[in-house]
Amino acid sequence: MKLIKKPTIKKVNTTKCDLSNCKNYKNCFNWQILSSCVALPKSLLGKAIKYALGQKETIDKLLEYGPIYISNNTCEQAVKSLVIDRKNFLFSTSVAGADASASWLTLIESVKANGLDPQKYLTKILTLVPQLGPFPTESELETYLPWN
Protein backbone atom coordinates (compact mmCIF):
# COMPACT_ATOMS: atom_id res chain seq x y z
CA MET A 1 0.00 0.00 0.00
CA LYS A 2 1.23 3.41 -0.93
CA LEU A 3 0.28 6.41 1.19
CA ILE A 4 0.20 9.88 -0.22
CA LYS A 5 2.73 12.15 1.47
CA LYS A 6 1.28 14.00 4.45
CA PRO A 7 1.15 17.74 3.72
CA THR A 8 2.25 20.44 6.09
CA ILE A 9 -0.80 22.01 7.65
CA LYS A 10 -1.26 25.68 6.88
CA LYS A 11 -3.99 27.97 8.05
CA VAL A 12 -6.53 28.23 5.26
CA ASN A 13 -9.03 31.01 4.71
CA THR A 14 -12.33 29.25 5.44
CA THR A 15 -14.67 32.11 4.64
CA LYS A 16 -17.52 31.15 2.35
CA CYS A 17 -17.26 32.26 -1.23
CA ASP A 18 -20.38 33.39 -3.04
CA LEU A 19 -19.71 32.37 -6.64
CA SER A 20 -21.96 35.04 -8.09
CA ASN A 21 -19.80 37.77 -6.50
CA CYS A 22 -16.47 36.00 -6.89
CA LYS A 23 -14.30 37.96 -9.28
CA ASN A 24 -11.52 35.37 -9.29
CA TYR A 25 -13.25 31.99 -9.17
CA LYS A 26 -9.99 30.13 -8.66
CA ASN A 27 -9.85 31.58 -5.15
CA CYS A 28 -13.18 29.93 -4.41
CA PHE A 29 -11.92 26.37 -4.73
CA ASN A 30 -8.44 25.32 -3.67
CA TRP A 31 -7.23 22.33 -5.71
CA GLN A 32 -3.89 22.21 -3.86
CA ILE A 33 -5.59 21.32 -0.59
CA LEU A 34 -7.53 18.53 -2.26
CA SER A 35 -4.51 17.11 -4.05
CA SER A 36 -2.45 17.12 -0.84
CA CYS A 37 -5.00 15.17 1.24
CA VAL A 38 -3.73 11.98 2.86
CA ALA A 39 -5.74 8.89 1.93
CA LEU A 40 -5.16 5.34 0.80
CA PRO A 41 -5.72 5.25 -2.97
CA LYS A 42 -8.21 2.36 -2.78
CA SER A 43 -10.15 3.73 0.20
CA LEU A 44 -13.47 5.49 -0.37
CA LEU A 45 -11.86 8.84 0.44
CA GLY A 46 -8.95 8.12 -1.89
CA LYS A 47 -11.35 7.19 -4.70
CA ALA A 48 -13.41 10.33 -4.07
CA ILE A 49 -10.32 12.54 -4.19
CA LYS A 50 -9.11 10.86 -7.38
CA TYR A 51 -12.54 11.35 -8.96
CA ALA A 52 -12.72 15.02 -7.94
CA LEU A 53 -9.24 15.70 -9.29
CA GLY A 54 -10.25 14.00 -12.55
CA GLN A 55 -13.19 16.43 -12.80
CA LYS A 56 -10.98 19.51 -12.28
CA GLU A 57 -11.48 20.92 -15.78
CA THR A 58 -15.25 20.53 -15.63
CA ILE A 59 -15.52 22.00 -12.12
CA ASP A 60 -13.30 24.94 -13.11
CA LYS A 61 -15.65 25.68 -16.03
CA LEU A 62 -18.62 25.48 -13.66
CA LEU A 63 -16.97 27.85 -11.18
CA GLU A 64 -15.94 30.24 -13.94
CA TYR A 65 -19.58 30.78 -14.85
CA GLY A 66 -21.01 31.66 -11.44
CA PRO A 67 -24.77 31.91 -12.09
CA ILE A 68 -25.12 28.16 -12.74
CA TYR A 69 -27.25 26.48 -10.09
CA ILE A 70 -25.19 23.48 -8.99
CA SER A 71 -27.88 21.49 -7.17
CA ASN A 72 -30.07 19.02 -9.03
CA ASN A 73 -32.86 19.10 -6.42
CA THR A 74 -35.34 20.66 -8.86
CA CYS A 75 -34.81 17.85 -11.34
CA GLU A 76 -35.03 15.18 -8.65
CA GLN A 77 -38.28 16.63 -7.32
CA ALA A 78 -39.75 16.61 -10.83
CA VAL A 79 -38.84 12.95 -11.30
CA LYS A 80 -40.01 11.91 -7.82
CA SER A 81 -43.63 11.47 -8.89
CA LEU A 82 -42.50 9.22 -11.73
CA VAL A 83 -40.39 7.09 -9.41
CA ILE A 84 -43.24 6.69 -6.94
CA ASP A 85 -45.57 5.52 -9.71
CA ARG A 86 -43.08 3.23 -11.43
CA LYS A 87 -45.06 0.11 -10.51
CA ASN A 88 -47.93 1.45 -12.61
CA PHE A 89 -45.64 1.44 -15.63
CA LEU A 90 -45.23 -2.32 -15.37
CA PHE A 91 -48.65 -2.54 -16.98
CA SER A 92 -47.50 -0.96 -20.24
CA THR A 93 -48.21 -3.81 -22.60
CA SER A 94 -46.01 -2.54 -25.43
CA VAL A 95 -43.04 -0.33 -26.16
CA ALA A 96 -45.33 2.10 -27.96
CA GLY A 97 -47.52 2.34 -24.84
CA ALA A 98 -44.48 3.01 -22.66
CA ASP A 99 -43.27 5.68 -25.12
CA ALA A 100 -46.69 7.33 -25.09
CA SER A 101 -46.72 7.35 -21.27
CA ALA A 102 -43.24 8.84 -21.20
CA SER A 103 -44.25 11.56 -23.69
CA TRP A 104 -47.32 12.57 -21.69
CA LEU A 105 -45.45 12.55 -18.39
CA THR A 106 -42.65 14.64 -19.89
CA LEU A 107 -45.20 17.15 -21.15
CA ILE A 108 -46.93 17.30 -17.76
CA GLU A 109 -43.63 17.81 -15.88
CA SER A 110 -42.67 20.56 -18.37
CA VAL A 111 -45.99 22.26 -17.73
CA LYS A 112 -45.38 22.11 -13.95
CA ALA A 113 -41.81 23.42 -14.39
CA ASN A 114 -43.20 26.45 -16.26
CA GLY A 115 -45.64 27.25 -13.45
CA LEU A 116 -48.82 26.26 -15.27
CA ASP A 117 -51.76 24.16 -14.06
CA PRO A 118 -51.43 20.79 -15.88
CA GLN A 119 -55.18 20.14 -16.03
CA LYS A 120 -56.00 23.56 -17.53
CA TYR A 121 -53.07 23.30 -19.96
CA LEU A 122 -54.02 19.83 -21.19
CA THR A 123 -57.68 20.85 -21.52
CA LYS A 124 -56.65 23.85 -23.59
CA ILE A 125 -54.27 22.04 -25.96
CA LEU A 126 -56.57 19.04 -26.38
CA THR A 127 -59.31 21.49 -27.40
CA LEU A 128 -57.24 23.76 -29.66
CA VAL A 129 -54.69 21.48 -31.34
CA PRO A 130 -57.29 19.25 -33.09
CA GLN A 131 -58.65 22.39 -34.76
CA LEU A 132 -55.31 22.84 -36.56
CA GLY A 133 -56.11 20.04 -38.97
CA PRO A 134 -54.71 16.56 -39.55
CA PHE A 135 -51.06 17.54 -40.14
CA PRO A 136 -50.10 20.73 -38.27
CA THR A 137 -46.64 22.15 -38.93
CA GLU A 138 -43.95 22.38 -36.29
CA SER A 139 -44.27 26.18 -36.15
CA GLU A 140 -48.04 25.90 -35.57
CA LEU A 141 -47.53 23.44 -32.70
CA GLU A 142 -44.70 25.50 -31.19
CA THR A 143 -47.13 28.16 -29.94
CA TYR A 144 -48.78 25.52 -27.71
CA LEU A 145 -45.59 24.48 -25.90
CA PRO A 146 -45.65 25.16 -22.12
CA TRP A 147 -42.86 27.76 -22.23
CA ASN A 148 -44.70 29.84 -24.85
PDB file of C-alpha atoms in Angstrom:
ATOM      1  CA  MET A   1       0.000   0.000   0.000  1.00  0.00           C
ATOM      2  CA  LYS A   2       1.229   3.413  -0.925  1.00  0.00           C
ATOM      3  CA  LEU A   3       0.280   6.411   1.191  1.00  0.00           C
ATOM      4  CA  ILE A   4       0.202   9.881  -0.218  1.00  0.00           C
ATOM      5  CA  LYS A   5       2.731  12.151   1.470  1.00  0.00           C
ATOM      6  CA  LYS A   6       1.275  14.003   4.452  1.00  0.00           C
ATOM      7  CA  PRO A   7       1.150  17.740   3.722  1.00  0.00           C
ATOM      8  CA  THR A   8       2.252  20.441   6.087  1.00  0.00           C
ATOM      9  CA  ILE A   9      -0.798  22.010   7.645  1.00  0.00           C
ATOM     10  CA  LYS A  10      -1.259  25.679   6.884  1.00  0.00           C
ATOM     11  CA  LYS A  11      -3.990  27.970   8.051  1.00  0.00           C
ATOM     12  CA  VAL A  12      -6.526  28.228   5.255  1.00  0.00           C
ATOM     13  CA  ASN A  13      -9.028  31.005   4.714  1.00  0.00           C
ATOM     14  CA  THR A  14     -12.331  29.255   5.445  1.00  0.00           C
ATOM     15  CA  THR A  15     -14.673  32.113   4.638  1.00  0.00           C
ATOM     16  CA  LYS A  16     -17.519  31.153   2.353  1.00  0.00           C
ATOM     17  CA  CYS A  17     -17.263  32.261  -1.229  1.00  0.00           C
ATOM     18  CA  ASP A  18     -20.379  33.395  -3.044  1.00  0.00           C
ATOM     19  CA  LEU A  19     -19.709  32.366  -6.643  1.00  0.00           C
ATOM     20  CA  SER A  20     -21.960  35.045  -8.088  1.00  0.00           C
ATOM     21  CA  ASN A  21     -19.804  37.766  -6.501  1.00  0.00           C
ATOM     22  CA  CYS A  22     -16.469  36.003  -6.885  1.00  0.00           C
ATOM     23  CA  LYS A  23     -14.299  37.962  -9.278  1.00  0.00           C
ATOM     24  CA  ASN A  24     -11.525  35.369  -9.287  1.00  0.00           C
ATOM     25  CA  TYR A  25     -13.251  31.991  -9.167  1.00  0.00           C
ATOM     26  CA  LYS A  26      -9.991  30.133  -8.663  1.00  0.00           C
ATOM     27  CA  ASN A  27      -9.847  31.582  -5.146  1.00  0.00           C
ATOM     28  CA  CYS A  28     -13.184  29.930  -4.409  1.00  0.00           C
ATOM     29  CA  PHE A  29     -11.922  26.372  -4.728  1.00  0.00           C
ATOM     30  CA  ASN A  30      -8.435  25.325  -3.669  1.00  0.00           C
ATOM     31  CA  TRP A  31      -7.235  22.334  -5.707  1.00  0.00           C
ATOM     32  CA  GLN A  32      -3.891  22.212  -3.862  1.00  0.00           C
ATOM     33  CA  ILE A  33      -5.595  21.322  -0.589  1.00  0.00           C
ATOM     34  CA  LEU A  34      -7.535  18.534  -2.264  1.00  0.00           C
ATOM     35  CA  SER A  35      -4.508  17.108  -4.047  1.00  0.00           C
ATOM     36  CA  SER A  36      -2.449  17.121  -0.840  1.00  0.00           C
ATOM     37  CA  CYS A  37      -4.995  15.166   1.245  1.00  0.00           C
ATOM     38  CA  VAL A  38      -3.731  11.983   2.862  1.00  0.00           C
ATOM     39  CA  ALA A  39      -5.741   8.892   1.929  1.00  0.00           C
ATOM     40  CA  LEU A  40      -5.156   5.344   0.798  1.00  0.00           C
ATOM     41  CA  PRO A  41      -5.720   5.253  -2.973  1.00  0.00           C
ATOM     42  CA  LYS A  42      -8.209   2.358  -2.776  1.00  0.00           C
ATOM     43  CA  SER A  43     -10.152   3.725   0.203  1.00  0.00           C
ATOM     44  CA  LEU A  44     -13.471   5.494  -0.368  1.00  0.00           C
ATOM     45  CA  LEU A  45     -11.862   8.839   0.444  1.00  0.00           C
ATOM     46  CA  GLY A  46      -8.949   8.118  -1.891  1.00  0.00           C
ATOM     47  CA  LYS A  47     -11.349   7.192  -4.697  1.00  0.00           C
ATOM     48  CA  ALA A  48     -13.409  10.331  -4.067  1.00  0.00           C
ATOM     49  CA  ILE A  49     -10.318  12.544  -4.189  1.00  0.00           C
ATOM     50  CA  LYS A  50      -9.109  10.864  -7.379  1.00  0.00           C
ATOM     51  CA  TYR A  51     -12.542  11.347  -8.961  1.00  0.00           C
ATOM     52  CA  ALA A  52     -12.721  15.017  -7.938  1.00  0.00           C
ATOM     53  CA  LEU A  53      -9.242  15.704  -9.294  1.00  0.00           C
ATOM     54  CA  GLY A  54     -10.253  14.003 -12.553  1.00  0.00           C
ATOM     55  CA  GLN A  55     -13.185  16.431 -12.799  1.00  0.00           C
ATOM     56  CA  LYS A  56     -10.979  19.509 -12.279  1.00  0.00           C
ATOM     57  CA  GLU A  57     -11.476  20.920 -15.777  1.00  0.00           C
ATOM     58  CA  THR A  58     -15.249  20.530 -15.628  1.00  0.00           C
ATOM     59  CA  ILE A  59     -15.519  22.004 -12.122  1.00  0.00           C
ATOM     60  CA  ASP A  60     -13.304  24.935 -13.110  1.00  0.00           C
ATOM     61  CA  LYS A  61     -15.653  25.684 -16.028  1.00  0.00           C
ATOM     62  CA  LEU A  62     -18.621  25.480 -13.665  1.00  0.00           C
ATOM     63  CA  LEU A  63     -16.969  27.848 -11.184  1.00  0.00           C
ATOM     64  CA  GLU A  64     -15.943  30.243 -13.940  1.00  0.00           C
ATOM     65  CA  TYR A  65     -19.582  30.779 -14.851  1.00  0.00           C
ATOM     66  CA  GLY A  66     -21.006  31.660 -11.438  1.00  0.00           C
ATOM     67  CA  PRO A  67     -24.773  31.913 -12.088  1.00  0.00           C
ATOM     68  CA  ILE A  68     -25.117  28.159 -12.741  1.00  0.00           C
ATOM     69  CA  TYR A  69     -27.254  26.484 -10.091  1.00  0.00           C
ATOM     70  CA  ILE A  70     -25.192  23.484  -8.991  1.00  0.00           C
ATOM     71  CA  SER A  71     -27.875  21.490  -7.167  1.00  0.00           C
ATOM     72  CA  ASN A  72     -30.070  19.023  -9.034  1.00  0.00           C
ATOM     73  CA  ASN A  73     -32.860  19.095  -6.419  1.00  0.00           C
ATOM     74  CA  THR A  74     -35.344  20.661  -8.855  1.00  0.00           C
ATOM     75  CA  CYS A  75     -34.809  17.855 -11.344  1.00  0.00           C
ATOM     76  CA  GLU A  76     -35.033  15.177  -8.647  1.00  0.00           C
ATOM     77  CA  GLN A  77     -38.279  16.632  -7.315  1.00  0.00           C
ATOM     78  CA  ALA A  78     -39.750  16.612 -10.826  1.00  0.00           C
ATOM     79  CA  VAL A  79     -38.840  12.948 -11.296  1.00  0.00           C
ATOM     80  CA  LYS A  80     -40.014  11.909  -7.822  1.00  0.00           C
ATOM     81  CA  SER A  81     -43.635  11.472  -8.890  1.00  0.00           C
ATOM     82  CA  LEU A  82     -42.502   9.217 -11.730  1.00  0.00           C
ATOM     83  CA  VAL A  83     -40.389   7.092  -9.411  1.00  0.00           C
ATOM     84  CA  ILE A  84     -43.237   6.694  -6.939  1.00  0.00           C
ATOM     85  CA  ASP A  85     -45.572   5.516  -9.708  1.00  0.00           C
ATOM     86  CA  ARG A  86     -43.077   3.232 -11.430  1.00  0.00           C
ATOM     87  CA  LYS A  87     -45.055   0.107 -10.511  1.00  0.00           C
ATOM     88  CA  ASN A  88     -47.925   1.451 -12.607  1.00  0.00           C
ATOM     89  CA  PHE A  89     -45.644   1.437 -15.633  1.00  0.00           C
ATOM     90  CA  LEU A  90     -45.235  -2.324 -15.365  1.00  0.00           C
ATOM     91  CA  PHE A  91     -48.648  -2.544 -16.981  1.00  0.00           C
ATOM     92  CA  SER A  92     -47.502  -0.959 -20.239  1.00  0.00           C
ATOM     93  CA  THR A  93     -48.207  -3.812 -22.604  1.00  0.00           C
ATOM     94  CA  SER A  94     -46.013  -2.537 -25.428  1.00  0.00           C
ATOM     95  CA  VAL A  95     -43.037  -0.333 -26.157  1.00  0.00           C
ATOM     96  CA  ALA A  96     -45.331   2.100 -27.959  1.00  0.00           C
ATOM     97  CA  GLY A  97     -47.520   2.341 -24.839  1.00  0.00           C
ATOM     98  CA  ALA A  98     -44.476   3.006 -22.656  1.00  0.00           C
ATOM     99  CA  ASP A  99     -43.267   5.682 -25.119  1.00  0.00           C
ATOM    100  CA  ALA A 100     -46.690   7.327 -25.087  1.00  0.00           C
ATOM    101  CA  SER A 101     -46.721   7.349 -21.270  1.00  0.00           C
ATOM    102  CA  ALA A 102     -43.235   8.844 -21.203  1.00  0.00           C
ATOM    103  CA  SER A 103     -44.249  11.556 -23.694  1.00  0.00           C
ATOM    104  CA  TRP A 104     -47.316  12.566 -21.688  1.00  0.00           C
ATOM    105  CA  LEU A 105     -45.454  12.551 -18.392  1.00  0.00           C
ATOM    106  CA  THR A 106     -42.648  14.638 -19.886  1.00  0.00           C
ATOM    107  CA  LEU A 107     -45.202  17.146 -21.152  1.00  0.00           C
ATOM    108  CA  ILE A 108     -46.931  17.295 -17.756  1.00  0.00           C
ATOM    109  CA  GLU A 109     -43.634  17.813 -15.881  1.00  0.00           C
ATOM    110  CA  SER A 110     -42.667  20.557 -18.367  1.00  0.00           C
ATOM    111  CA  VAL A 111     -45.992  22.262 -17.726  1.00  0.00           C
ATOM    112  CA  LYS A 112     -45.378  22.114 -13.954  1.00  0.00           C
ATOM    113  CA  ALA A 113     -41.811  23.418 -14.391  1.00  0.00           C
ATOM    114  CA  ASN A 114     -43.201  26.447 -16.259  1.00  0.00           C
ATOM    115  CA  GLY A 115     -45.641  27.255 -13.448  1.00  0.00           C
ATOM    116  CA  LEU A 116     -48.820  26.262 -15.266  1.00  0.00           C
ATOM    117  CA  ASP A 117     -51.755  24.156 -14.062  1.00  0.00           C
ATOM    118  CA  PRO A 118     -51.434  20.795 -15.883  1.00  0.00           C
ATOM    119  CA  GLN A 119     -55.181  20.144 -16.025  1.00  0.00           C
ATOM    120  CA  LYS A 120     -55.996  23.556 -17.527  1.00  0.00           C
ATOM    121  CA  TYR A 121     -53.068  23.302 -19.957  1.00  0.00           C
ATOM    122  CA  LEU A 122     -54.020  19.828 -21.185  1.00  0.00           C
ATOM    123  CA  THR A 123     -57.677  20.848 -21.520  1.00  0.00           C
ATOM    124  CA  LYS A 124     -56.651  23.851 -23.593  1.00  0.00           C
ATOM    125  CA  ILE A 125     -54.274  22.040 -25.955  1.00  0.00           C
ATOM    126  CA  LEU A 126     -56.574  19.036 -26.375  1.00  0.00           C
ATOM    127  CA  THR A 127     -59.315  21.487 -27.397  1.00  0.00           C
ATOM    128  CA  LEU A 128     -57.242  23.761 -29.664  1.00  0.00           C
ATOM    129  CA  VAL A 129     -54.693  21.475 -31.344  1.00  0.00           C
ATOM    130  CA  PRO A 130     -57.286  19.245 -33.094  1.00  0.00           C
ATOM    131  CA  GLN A 131     -58.648  22.394 -34.759  1.00  0.00           C
ATOM    132  CA  LEU A 132     -55.305  22.844 -36.558  1.00  0.00           C
ATOM    133  CA  GLY A 133     -56.108  20.041 -38.969  1.00  0.00           C
ATOM    134  CA  PRO A 134     -54.710  16.559 -39.548  1.00  0.00           C
ATOM    135  CA  PHE A 135     -51.058  17.543 -40.135  1.00  0.00           C
ATOM    136  CA  PRO A 136     -50.098  20.734 -38.272  1.00  0.00           C
ATOM    137  CA  THR A 137     -46.636  22.147 -38.932  1.00  0.00           C
ATOM    138  CA  GLU A 138     -43.952  22.383 -36.294  1.00  0.00           C
ATOM    139  CA  SER A 139     -44.269  26.176 -36.151  1.00  0.00           C
ATOM    140  CA  GLU A 140     -48.041  25.899 -35.569  1.00  0.00           C
ATOM    141  CA  LEU A 141     -47.528  23.440 -32.704  1.00  0.00           C
ATOM    142  CA  GLU A 142     -44.703  25.504 -31.186  1.00  0.00           C
ATOM    143  CA  THR A 143     -47.131  28.159 -29.942  1.00  0.00           C
ATOM    144  CA  TYR A 144     -48.782  25.518 -27.714  1.00  0.00           C
ATOM    145  CA  LEU A 145     -45.590  24.483 -25.900  1.00  0.00           C
ATOM    146  CA  PRO A 146     -45.655  25.159 -22.123  1.00  0.00           C
ATOM    147  CA  TRP A 147     -42.862  27.764 -22.230  1.00  0.00           C
ATOM    148  CA  ASN A 148     -44.704  29.839 -24.849  1.00  0.00           C
TER     149      ASN A 148
END
